[in-house]
PDB file of C-alpha atoms in Angstrom:
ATOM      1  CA  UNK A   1      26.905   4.066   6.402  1.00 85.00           C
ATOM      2  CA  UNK A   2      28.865   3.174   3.165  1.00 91.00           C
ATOM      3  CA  UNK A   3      29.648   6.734   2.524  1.00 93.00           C
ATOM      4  CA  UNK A   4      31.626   6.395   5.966  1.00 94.00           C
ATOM      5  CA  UNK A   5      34.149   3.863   4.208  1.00 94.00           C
ATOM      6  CA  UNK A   6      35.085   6.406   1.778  1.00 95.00           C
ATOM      7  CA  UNK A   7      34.747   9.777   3.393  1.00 97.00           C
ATOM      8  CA  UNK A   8      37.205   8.386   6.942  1.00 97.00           C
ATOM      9  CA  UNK A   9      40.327   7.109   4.694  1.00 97.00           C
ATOM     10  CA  UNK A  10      39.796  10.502   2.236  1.00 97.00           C
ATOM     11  CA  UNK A  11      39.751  12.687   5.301  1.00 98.00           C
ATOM     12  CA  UNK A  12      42.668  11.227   6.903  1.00 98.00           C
ATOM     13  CA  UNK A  13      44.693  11.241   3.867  1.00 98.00           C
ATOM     14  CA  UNK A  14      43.672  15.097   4.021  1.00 98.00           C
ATOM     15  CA  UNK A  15      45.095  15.391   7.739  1.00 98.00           C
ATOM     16  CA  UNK A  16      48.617  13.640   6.840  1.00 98.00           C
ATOM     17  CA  UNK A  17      48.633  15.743   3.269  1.00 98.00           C
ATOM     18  CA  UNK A  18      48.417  19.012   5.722  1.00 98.00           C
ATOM     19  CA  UNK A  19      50.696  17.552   8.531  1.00 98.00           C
ATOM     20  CA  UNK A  20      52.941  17.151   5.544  1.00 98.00           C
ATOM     21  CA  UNK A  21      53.205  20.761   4.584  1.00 97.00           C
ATOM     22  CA  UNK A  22      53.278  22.313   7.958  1.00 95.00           C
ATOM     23  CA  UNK A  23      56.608  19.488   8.823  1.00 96.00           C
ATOM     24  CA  UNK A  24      57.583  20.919   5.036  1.00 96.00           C
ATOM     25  CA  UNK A  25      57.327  24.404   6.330  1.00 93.00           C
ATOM     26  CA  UNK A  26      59.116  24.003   9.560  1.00 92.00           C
ATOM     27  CA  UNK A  27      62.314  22.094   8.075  1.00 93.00           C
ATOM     28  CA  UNK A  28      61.936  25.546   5.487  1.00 91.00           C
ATOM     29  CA  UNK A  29      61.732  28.074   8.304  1.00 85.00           C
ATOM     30  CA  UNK A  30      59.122  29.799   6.312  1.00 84.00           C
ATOM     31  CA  UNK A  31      58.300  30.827  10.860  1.00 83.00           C
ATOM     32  CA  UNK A  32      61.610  32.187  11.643  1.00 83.00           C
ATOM     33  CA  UNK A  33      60.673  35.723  11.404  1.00 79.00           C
ATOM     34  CA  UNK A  34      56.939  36.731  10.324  1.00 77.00           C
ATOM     35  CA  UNK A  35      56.906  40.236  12.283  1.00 80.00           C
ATOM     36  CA  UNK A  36      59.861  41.051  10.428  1.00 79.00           C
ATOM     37  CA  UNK A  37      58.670  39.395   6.919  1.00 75.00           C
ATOM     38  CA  UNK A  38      55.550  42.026   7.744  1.00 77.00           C
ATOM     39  CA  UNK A  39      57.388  44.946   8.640  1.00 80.00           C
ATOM     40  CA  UNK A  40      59.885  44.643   5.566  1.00 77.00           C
ATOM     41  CA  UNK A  41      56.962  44.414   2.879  1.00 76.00           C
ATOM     42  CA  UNK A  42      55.356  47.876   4.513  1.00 80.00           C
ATOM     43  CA  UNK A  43      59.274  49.531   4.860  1.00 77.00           C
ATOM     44  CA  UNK A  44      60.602  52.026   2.041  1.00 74.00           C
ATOM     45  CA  UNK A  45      63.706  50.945   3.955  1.00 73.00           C
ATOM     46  CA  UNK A  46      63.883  46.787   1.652  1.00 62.00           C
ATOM     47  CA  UNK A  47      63.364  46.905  -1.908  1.00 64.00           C
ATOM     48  CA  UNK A  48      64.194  43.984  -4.007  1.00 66.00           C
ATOM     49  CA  UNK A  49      67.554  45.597  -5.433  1.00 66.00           C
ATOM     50  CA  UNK A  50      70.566  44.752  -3.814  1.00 64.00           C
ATOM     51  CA  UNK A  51      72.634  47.484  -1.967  1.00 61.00           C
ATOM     52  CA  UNK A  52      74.915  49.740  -3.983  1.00 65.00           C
ATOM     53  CA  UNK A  53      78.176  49.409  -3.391  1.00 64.00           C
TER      54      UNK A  53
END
């Protein structure tokens, strides 16, 4: 039962560590667009280059 004492506060530290970085990756917007994140790494169209002019 003494292993509860330390495993409960380490496992909720784990849940607010994760809560952390999905609130970290909303305020980001790292979710604004993942179809078109996926389509544009597959696409000949995007390259890393800019455009010429």
């Amino acid at each position: 039962m003494d292993i509860l004492a330390i495993l409960i506060p380490v496992s909720l530290g784990l849940g607010a560590v994760g809560l952390g970085a999905f609130l970290w990756a909303l305020r980001h917007r790292q979710f604004d667009d993942p179809n078109g994140d996926g389509q544009r790494v597959l696409s000949d169209r995007w390259d890393d280059r800019p455009p010429p002019d």
